[in-house]
Amino acid sequence: MATIVDKIAAIEAEMARTQKNKATAGHLGLLKARIAKLRRELITPKGGGGGTGEGFDVAKTGDARIGFVGFPSVGKSTLLSNLAGVYSEVAAYEFTTLTTVPGCIKYKGAKIQLLDLPGIIEGAKDGKGRGRQVIAVARTCSLIFIVLDVLKPLQHKKLIEHELEGFGLRLNKIPPNIVFRKKDKGGVNLQTLVQQSELDLDTVKTILSEYRIHNADITLRYDATSDDLIDVIEGNRIYVPCIYLLNKIDQISIEELDIIYKIPHCVPISAHHKWNFDDLLEKMWEYLRLVRIYTKPKGQLPDYESPVVLHSERLTVEDFCNKLHRSIAKEFKYALVWGSSVKHQPQKVGKDHVLNDEDVVQIVKKV
């Protein structure tokens, strides 16, 4: 009996043979949907949750979590030990790190957990090596560092992206602007707000029929592809920011370094010599989109040493209260805020007020 990996390979071979044009769009969409369904079975095998694999389930701590992903021997462990002072076994041969090694750094008052994941090999998304567990941990991260060898960056970059995409991770992308609603009756209703180059009603129906969905409302708000539609139907995609670290820059010339600096989402570094770490940390902070809020006890100076760190999508005073302690929101009367989010210094605000970076907040409780 053919395994899931064999089935995926057979479908991919068929896709490679099929010409791309208007007439075959529906057929290609169907094949893509089949691959997506098979991949989902690979991630979550039938028959309940499988074992996580020894040494891969690391407790989440701190304000954010960063995973180091890369092929064996690109310098992930050296980078982690130099950034966080954690000793992960380092050697000049491949596959030195076999389990997840956690470390922690403090930057701008935020505690950030770093995870050195074992080296990815080609075919990881199909379960080769420890690839499945590695990518499963990568799915829980707030940011991913893809560590590349500067001497062979592009082929490695493409391969790793391919492996992560196969596992439902979308790097530096925003979720598709597609509204998808299942309903009980009424067939498939497709609304397009802009002209579509790939998707039409027949293609959409073909893809939905693979998921046994025959009644749904779909609104396409931009020129979407069949991959975007499949991502929305699957609903288990994770959109995560990613920075490419080009390691071992001590082995290239200045002219080459100038060219590398122009690549988007890239930071050239040398983990061994600790070159360009400040640039890396600054970019890490920008991509994590964290915001620092300082607390001020009544009658005292603000505590600038240990800020409360919030994510830029959850910035209300209520989120701030919940981060401190669940019970505070129940006893909350109003808050006094100093900083750029208010007109007056201080200003009395309610639970729904949105805070800015480095605001100072004093909570006043009900008596």
Short mmCIF file of C-alpha atoms in Angstrom, two decimals:
data_model
loop_
_atom_site.label_atom_id
_atom_site.label_comp_id
_atom_site.label_asym_id
_atom_site.label_seq_id
_atom_site.Cartn_x
_atom_site.Cartn_y
_atom_site.Cartn_z
CA MET A 1 0.00 0.00 0.00
CA ALA A 2 1.34 3.44 -0.96
CA THR A 3 2.35 5.67 1.93
CA ILE A 4 1.20 9.29 2.23
CA VAL A 5 4.63 10.47 1.03
CA ASP A 6 4.37 8.28 -2.10
CA LYS A 7 0.89 9.64 -2.81
CA ILE A 8 2.15 13.24 -2.50
CA ALA A 9 5.08 12.46 -4.81
CA ALA A 10 2.73 10.90 -7.40
CA ILE A 11 0.41 13.95 -7.35
CA GLU A 12 3.38 16.36 -7.60
CA ALA A 13 4.67 14.40 -10.61
CA GLU A 14 1.24 14.67 -12.24
CA MET A 15 1.20 18.45 -11.58
CA ALA A 16 4.62 18.80 -13.19
CA ARG A 17 3.32 16.99 -16.31
CA THR A 18 0.15 19.12 -16.58
CA GLN A 19 0.31 22.27 -18.69
CA LYS A 20 -0.86 25.45 -16.96
CA ASN A 21 -3.71 27.16 -18.77
CA LYS A 22 -7.35 28.16 -18.26
CA ALA A 23 -8.62 24.68 -19.18
CA THR A 24 -6.44 22.84 -16.65
CA ALA A 25 -6.83 25.38 -13.77
CA GLY A 26 -9.62 23.36 -12.13
CA HIS A 27 -7.66 20.10 -12.38
CA LEU A 28 -4.51 21.69 -10.92
CA GLY A 29 -6.58 23.24 -8.10
CA LEU A 30 -7.98 19.80 -7.30
CA LEU A 31 -4.47 18.27 -7.18
CA LYS A 32 -3.23 21.09 -4.91
CA ALA A 33 -6.18 20.51 -2.56
CA ARG A 34 -5.38 16.77 -2.45
CA ILE A 35 -1.75 17.49 -1.56
CA ALA A 36 -2.87 19.92 1.20
CA LYS A 37 -5.17 17.22 2.67
CA LEU A 38 -2.41 14.59 2.61
CA ARG A 39 0.03 17.03 4.22
CA ARG A 40 -2.49 17.64 7.00
CA GLU A 41 -2.55 13.89 7.66
CA LEU A 42 1.24 13.96 7.90
CA ILE A 43 1.17 16.75 10.50
CA THR A 44 -1.64 15.19 12.58
CA PRO A 45 -1.74 11.44 11.88
CA LYS A 46 -5.11 9.71 12.26
CA GLY A 47 -5.74 7.87 15.50
CA GLY A 48 -5.12 10.63 18.04
CA GLY A 49 -1.97 12.57 18.82
CA GLY A 50 1.26 10.73 18.23
CA GLY A 51 4.24 10.97 20.56
CA THR A 52 5.95 14.35 20.45
CA GLY A 53 9.42 12.87 20.29
CA GLU A 54 11.90 12.98 23.14
CA GLY A 55 13.45 16.38 23.82
CA PHE A 56 11.21 18.39 21.51
CA ASP A 57 8.47 19.66 23.81
CA VAL A 58 10.03 22.70 25.48
CA ALA A 59 7.86 24.74 27.85
CA LYS A 60 7.09 28.21 26.47
CA THR A 61 8.58 30.94 28.67
CA GLY A 62 9.17 34.67 28.36
CA ASP A 63 7.42 37.21 26.14
CA ALA A 64 8.31 35.71 22.76
CA ARG A 65 9.81 32.59 21.28
CA ILE A 66 12.31 32.42 18.42
CA GLY A 67 13.22 29.21 16.59
CA PHE A 68 16.53 28.74 14.78
CA VAL A 69 15.94 26.68 11.64
CA GLY A 70 18.60 25.63 9.16
CA PHE A 71 20.51 22.79 7.59
CA PRO A 72 23.05 20.95 9.74
CA SER A 73 26.34 22.75 10.44
CA VAL A 74 25.42 26.31 9.46
CA GLY A 75 26.29 27.67 12.90
CA LYS A 76 22.94 27.63 14.77
CA SER A 77 24.44 26.27 18.00
CA THR A 78 27.40 28.69 17.90
CA LEU A 79 24.96 31.57 17.39
CA LEU A 80 22.78 30.46 20.31
CA SER A 81 25.71 29.99 22.69
CA ASN A 82 27.17 33.41 21.77
CA LEU A 83 23.79 35.21 21.97
CA ALA A 84 22.40 33.60 25.10
CA GLY A 85 25.43 32.05 26.76
CA VAL A 86 23.85 28.59 26.49
CA TYR A 87 25.99 25.60 25.74
CA SER A 88 24.59 23.55 22.88
CA GLU A 89 27.04 20.93 21.71
CA VAL A 90 29.09 22.43 18.87
CA ALA A 91 31.29 20.53 16.45
CA ALA A 92 32.50 20.84 12.88
CA TYR A 93 30.58 17.78 11.68
CA GLU A 94 26.91 17.61 10.70
CA PHE A 95 23.96 16.66 12.97
CA THR A 96 25.63 17.61 16.26
CA THR A 97 22.40 18.92 17.82
CA LEU A 98 19.81 16.12 18.03
CA THR A 99 17.16 17.66 20.30
CA THR A 100 15.79 21.17 20.91
CA VAL A 101 18.14 23.29 23.03
CA PRO A 102 16.46 26.29 24.75
CA GLY A 103 18.17 29.52 25.72
CA CYS A 104 16.95 32.93 26.90
CA ILE A 105 18.06 36.51 26.30
CA LYS A 106 16.85 39.76 27.80
CA TYR A 107 16.56 42.60 25.30
CA LYS A 108 14.98 46.01 26.01
CA GLY A 109 13.43 44.51 29.14
CA ALA A 110 11.71 41.63 27.30
CA LYS A 111 12.57 38.00 28.01
CA ILE A 112 12.94 36.19 24.70
CA GLN A 113 13.25 32.42 24.48
CA LEU A 114 15.61 31.08 21.82
CA LEU A 115 15.30 27.51 20.55
CA ASP A 116 18.10 25.79 18.67
CA LEU A 117 16.26 23.22 16.57
CA PRO A 118 18.08 20.22 15.09
CA GLY A 119 19.25 20.53 11.48
CA ILE A 120 16.56 20.18 8.82
CA ILE A 121 17.21 17.85 5.92
CA GLU A 122 15.52 17.79 2.55
CA GLY A 123 12.21 15.95 2.77
CA ALA A 124 11.61 16.97 6.41
CA LYS A 125 7.97 17.83 5.69
CA ASP A 126 7.49 14.24 4.50
CA GLY A 127 8.72 12.89 7.84
CA LYS A 128 12.40 12.33 6.99
CA GLY A 129 14.95 12.74 9.79
CA ARG A 130 13.45 14.44 12.85
CA GLY A 131 11.94 16.96 10.43
CA ARG A 132 8.34 16.62 11.55
CA GLN A 133 9.09 17.35 15.19
CA VAL A 134 11.46 20.20 14.25
CA ILE A 135 8.82 21.92 12.12
CA ALA A 136 6.10 21.24 14.72
CA VAL A 137 8.16 23.21 17.27
CA ALA A 138 8.80 25.93 14.65
CA ARG A 139 5.00 26.35 14.33
CA THR A 140 4.81 27.55 17.97
CA CYS A 141 7.39 30.34 17.52
CA SER A 142 6.69 34.07 17.31
CA LEU A 143 9.61 34.58 14.91
CA ILE A 144 11.82 32.25 12.92
CA PHE A 145 15.51 32.73 12.24
CA ILE A 146 16.53 30.79 9.14
CA VAL A 147 20.28 30.38 9.48
CA LEU A 148 22.06 30.03 6.14
CA ASP A 149 25.67 29.50 5.14
CA VAL A 150 26.69 32.64 3.24
CA LEU A 151 28.63 30.55 0.70
CA LYS A 152 25.55 28.56 -0.39
CA PRO A 153 22.58 30.70 0.71
CA LEU A 154 20.10 30.64 -2.15
CA GLN A 155 19.63 26.93 -2.76
CA HIS A 156 19.41 26.34 1.01
CA LYS A 157 16.93 29.23 1.42
CA LYS A 158 14.63 27.78 -1.27
CA LEU A 159 14.79 24.25 0.18
CA ILE A 160 14.04 25.35 3.75
CA GLU A 161 11.18 27.61 2.62
CA HIS A 162 9.76 24.67 0.65
CA GLU A 163 9.94 22.38 3.71
CA LEU A 164 8.30 24.95 6.02
CA GLU A 165 5.60 25.89 3.49
CA GLY A 166 4.77 22.19 3.13
CA PHE A 167 4.05 22.16 6.86
CA GLY A 168 1.62 25.07 6.77
CA LEU A 169 4.04 27.82 7.82
CA ARG A 170 3.78 31.02 5.79
CA LEU A 171 6.87 33.20 6.14
CA ASN A 172 6.62 37.02 6.03
CA LYS A 173 3.13 36.81 4.49
CA ILE A 174 -0.21 38.20 5.57
CA PRO A 175 -3.31 35.95 5.73
CA PRO A 176 -5.28 35.91 2.43
CA ASN A 177 -8.06 38.52 2.27
CA ILE A 178 -10.71 35.91 1.47
CA VAL A 179 -14.04 35.54 3.28
CA PHE A 180 -15.09 31.89 3.51
CA ARG A 181 -18.33 30.85 5.23
CA LYS A 182 -19.88 27.38 5.18
CA LYS A 183 -23.68 27.16 5.09
CA ASP A 184 -26.35 24.43 5.12
CA LYS A 185 -27.93 25.03 1.70
CA GLY A 186 -27.87 27.29 -1.33
CA GLY A 187 -24.84 25.96 -3.22
CA VAL A 188 -21.55 27.81 -3.77
CA ASN A 189 -21.86 31.59 -4.03
CA LEU A 190 -18.70 33.34 -5.31
CA GLN A 191 -18.27 37.11 -5.13
CA THR A 192 -15.21 38.77 -6.67
CA LEU A 193 -14.41 42.39 -5.89
CA VAL A 194 -11.54 42.53 -8.44
CA GLN A 195 -10.93 40.65 -11.68
CA GLN A 196 -9.47 37.18 -11.08
CA SER A 197 -6.69 35.73 -13.25
CA GLU A 198 -6.80 32.18 -11.82
CA LEU A 199 -9.97 31.46 -9.84
CA ASP A 200 -13.42 31.21 -11.38
CA LEU A 201 -16.63 29.57 -10.09
CA ASP A 202 -15.81 26.16 -11.63
CA THR A 203 -12.29 26.07 -10.16
CA VAL A 204 -13.60 27.11 -6.73
CA LYS A 205 -16.31 24.43 -6.87
CA THR A 206 -13.73 21.78 -7.88
CA ILE A 207 -11.47 22.67 -4.94
CA LEU A 208 -14.41 22.76 -2.48
CA SER A 209 -15.73 19.40 -3.74
CA GLU A 210 -12.40 17.80 -2.73
CA TYR A 211 -13.22 18.93 0.85
CA ARG A 212 -16.83 17.74 0.41
CA ILE A 213 -18.11 21.30 0.80
CA HIS A 214 -21.06 21.97 -1.51
CA ASN A 215 -22.63 25.03 0.19
CA ALA A 216 -20.49 28.07 0.96
CA ASP A 217 -20.20 31.84 0.53
CA ILE A 218 -16.80 33.02 -0.75
CA THR A 219 -15.69 36.61 -1.26
CA LEU A 220 -12.36 37.27 -3.02
CA ARG A 221 -11.13 40.78 -2.25
CA TYR A 222 -7.99 40.63 -4.39
CA ASP A 223 -6.57 38.58 -7.26
CA ALA A 224 -6.25 35.30 -5.34
CA THR A 225 -4.62 32.00 -6.31
CA SER A 226 -5.90 28.48 -5.69
CA ASP A 227 -3.15 28.09 -3.02
CA ASP A 228 -4.61 31.06 -1.11
CA LEU A 229 -8.10 29.54 -1.22
CA ILE A 230 -6.78 26.16 0.01
CA ASP A 231 -4.95 27.92 2.89
CA VAL A 232 -8.23 29.59 3.96
CA ILE A 233 -10.22 26.31 3.74
CA GLU A 234 -7.57 24.33 5.65
CA GLY A 235 -7.55 27.02 8.34
CA ASN A 236 -4.45 25.62 10.07
CA ARG A 237 -1.85 27.87 8.44
CA ILE A 238 0.46 29.85 10.67
CA TYR A 239 1.67 33.25 9.45
CA VAL A 240 4.99 33.99 11.09
CA PRO A 241 7.66 36.65 10.51
CA CYS A 242 11.06 35.38 9.50
CA ILE A 243 14.62 36.76 9.31
CA TYR A 244 17.32 35.13 7.18
CA LEU A 245 20.68 35.10 8.95
CA LEU A 246 23.58 34.75 6.55
CA ASN A 247 26.29 33.30 8.76
CA LYS A 248 30.07 33.02 8.24
CA ILE A 249 30.50 36.48 6.62
CA ASP A 250 34.16 36.32 7.66
CA GLN A 251 34.66 34.09 4.59
CA ILE A 252 33.51 36.64 1.95
CA SER A 253 34.70 40.00 0.59
CA ILE A 254 33.31 43.46 1.43
CA GLU A 255 31.85 43.82 -2.10
CA GLU A 256 29.87 40.59 -1.67
CA LEU A 257 28.69 41.79 1.73
CA ASP A 258 27.30 45.00 0.16
CA ILE A 259 25.24 42.91 -2.27
CA ILE A 260 23.94 40.63 0.52
CA TYR A 261 22.79 43.65 2.55
CA LYS A 262 20.27 44.48 -0.21
CA ILE A 263 18.36 41.17 0.15
CA PRO A 264 15.03 41.76 2.00
CA HIS A 265 14.54 40.26 5.51
CA CYS A 266 18.28 39.46 5.67
CA VAL A 267 20.97 40.09 8.29
CA PRO A 268 24.57 39.05 7.56
CA ILE A 269 26.39 37.92 10.71
CA SER A 270 29.35 35.94 11.94
CA ALA A 271 28.27 33.76 14.88
CA HIS A 272 31.85 32.74 15.62
CA HIS A 273 33.30 36.29 15.73
CA LYS A 274 30.07 37.85 17.11
CA TRP A 275 29.91 40.33 14.23
CA ASN A 276 26.77 42.39 13.57
CA PHE A 277 24.81 41.05 16.57
CA ASP A 278 23.46 44.55 17.41
CA ASP A 279 21.92 44.84 13.93
CA LEU A 280 20.43 41.36 14.35
CA LEU A 281 18.86 42.18 17.75
CA GLU A 282 17.43 45.46 16.44
CA LYS A 283 15.81 43.68 13.48
CA MET A 284 14.56 40.91 15.80
CA TRP A 285 12.82 43.53 17.96
CA GLU A 286 11.25 45.17 14.90
CA TYR A 287 9.88 41.84 13.57
CA LEU A 288 8.57 40.65 16.96
CA ARG A 289 6.48 43.85 17.19
CA LEU A 290 6.64 43.96 20.97
CA VAL A 291 5.67 47.02 23.02
CA ARG A 292 6.99 47.97 26.48
CA ILE A 293 4.62 49.43 29.08
CA TYR A 294 6.03 50.65 32.41
CA THR A 295 4.14 50.30 35.68
CA LYS A 296 3.88 53.09 38.23
CA PRO A 297 2.83 52.32 41.81
CA LYS A 298 0.98 55.19 43.52
CA GLY A 299 3.31 57.83 44.93
CA GLN A 300 6.44 56.19 43.48
CA LEU A 301 8.61 56.59 40.40
CA PRO A 302 7.85 54.38 37.36
CA ASP A 303 9.65 51.04 37.24
CA TYR A 304 11.81 51.33 34.10
CA GLU A 305 13.80 48.17 34.85
CA SER A 306 11.11 45.53 34.22
CA PRO A 307 8.45 46.63 31.72
CA VAL A 308 5.28 44.69 30.98
CA VAL A 309 5.74 43.47 27.41
CA LEU A 310 2.66 43.32 25.14
CA HIS A 311 2.27 42.30 21.50
CA SER A 312 1.32 45.12 19.13
CA GLU A 313 -2.00 43.41 18.28
CA ARG A 314 -3.17 43.39 21.93
CA LEU A 315 -2.47 46.82 23.35
CA THR A 316 -5.51 47.91 25.37
CA VAL A 317 -5.38 48.76 29.07
CA GLU A 318 -7.42 45.57 29.65
CA ASP A 319 -4.71 43.45 27.96
CA PHE A 320 -2.15 45.19 30.18
CA CYS A 321 -4.20 44.34 33.30
CA ASN A 322 -4.57 40.69 32.25
CA LYS A 323 -0.81 40.42 31.67
CA LEU A 324 -0.18 41.62 35.23
CA HIS A 325 -2.88 39.45 36.87
CA ARG A 326 -6.34 38.23 35.93
CA SER A 327 -7.96 39.64 39.07
CA ILE A 328 -6.90 43.26 38.33
CA ALA A 329 -9.37 43.70 35.46
CA LYS A 330 -12.29 42.85 37.81
CA GLU A 331 -11.24 45.47 40.39
CA PHE A 332 -10.32 48.07 37.72
CA LYS A 333 -11.78 51.58 38.16
CA TYR A 334 -9.64 53.66 35.76
CA ALA A 335 -6.01 54.07 34.74
CA LEU A 336 -3.70 57.07 34.63
CA VAL A 337 -1.47 57.11 31.56
CA TRP A 338 1.64 59.17 30.75
CA GLY A 339 3.09 58.92 27.24
CA SER A 340 2.45 59.35 23.53
CA SER A 341 -0.97 57.63 23.49
CA VAL A 342 -2.64 60.45 25.47
CA LYS A 343 -3.06 64.22 25.02
CA HIS A 344 -2.68 65.20 28.68
CA GLN A 345 0.03 64.03 31.07
CA PRO A 346 -1.35 62.11 32.96
CA GLN A 347 -4.74 61.29 31.44
CA LYS A 348 -7.58 59.28 32.97
CA VAL A 349 -8.53 56.39 30.64
CA GLY A 350 -10.79 53.33 30.62
CA LYS A 351 -10.21 49.66 29.77
CA ASP A 352 -10.46 50.14 25.99
CA HIS A 353 -7.71 52.76 25.66
CA VAL A 354 -4.93 51.65 23.28
CA LEU A 355 -1.40 52.11 24.64
CA ASN A 356 1.80 53.04 22.79
CA ASP A 357 5.38 51.87 23.26
CA GLU A 358 6.99 53.09 26.51
CA ASP A 359 3.80 54.49 28.06
CA VAL A 360 3.64 54.65 31.85
CA VAL A 361 0.46 53.28 33.45
CA GLN A 362 -0.93 53.53 36.96
CA ILE A 363 -3.98 51.38 37.71
CA VAL A 364 -6.59 52.73 40.15
CA LYS A 365 -8.77 50.00 41.67
CA LYS A 366 -12.31 50.15 42.99
CA VAL A 367 -12.40 50.73 46.73
#
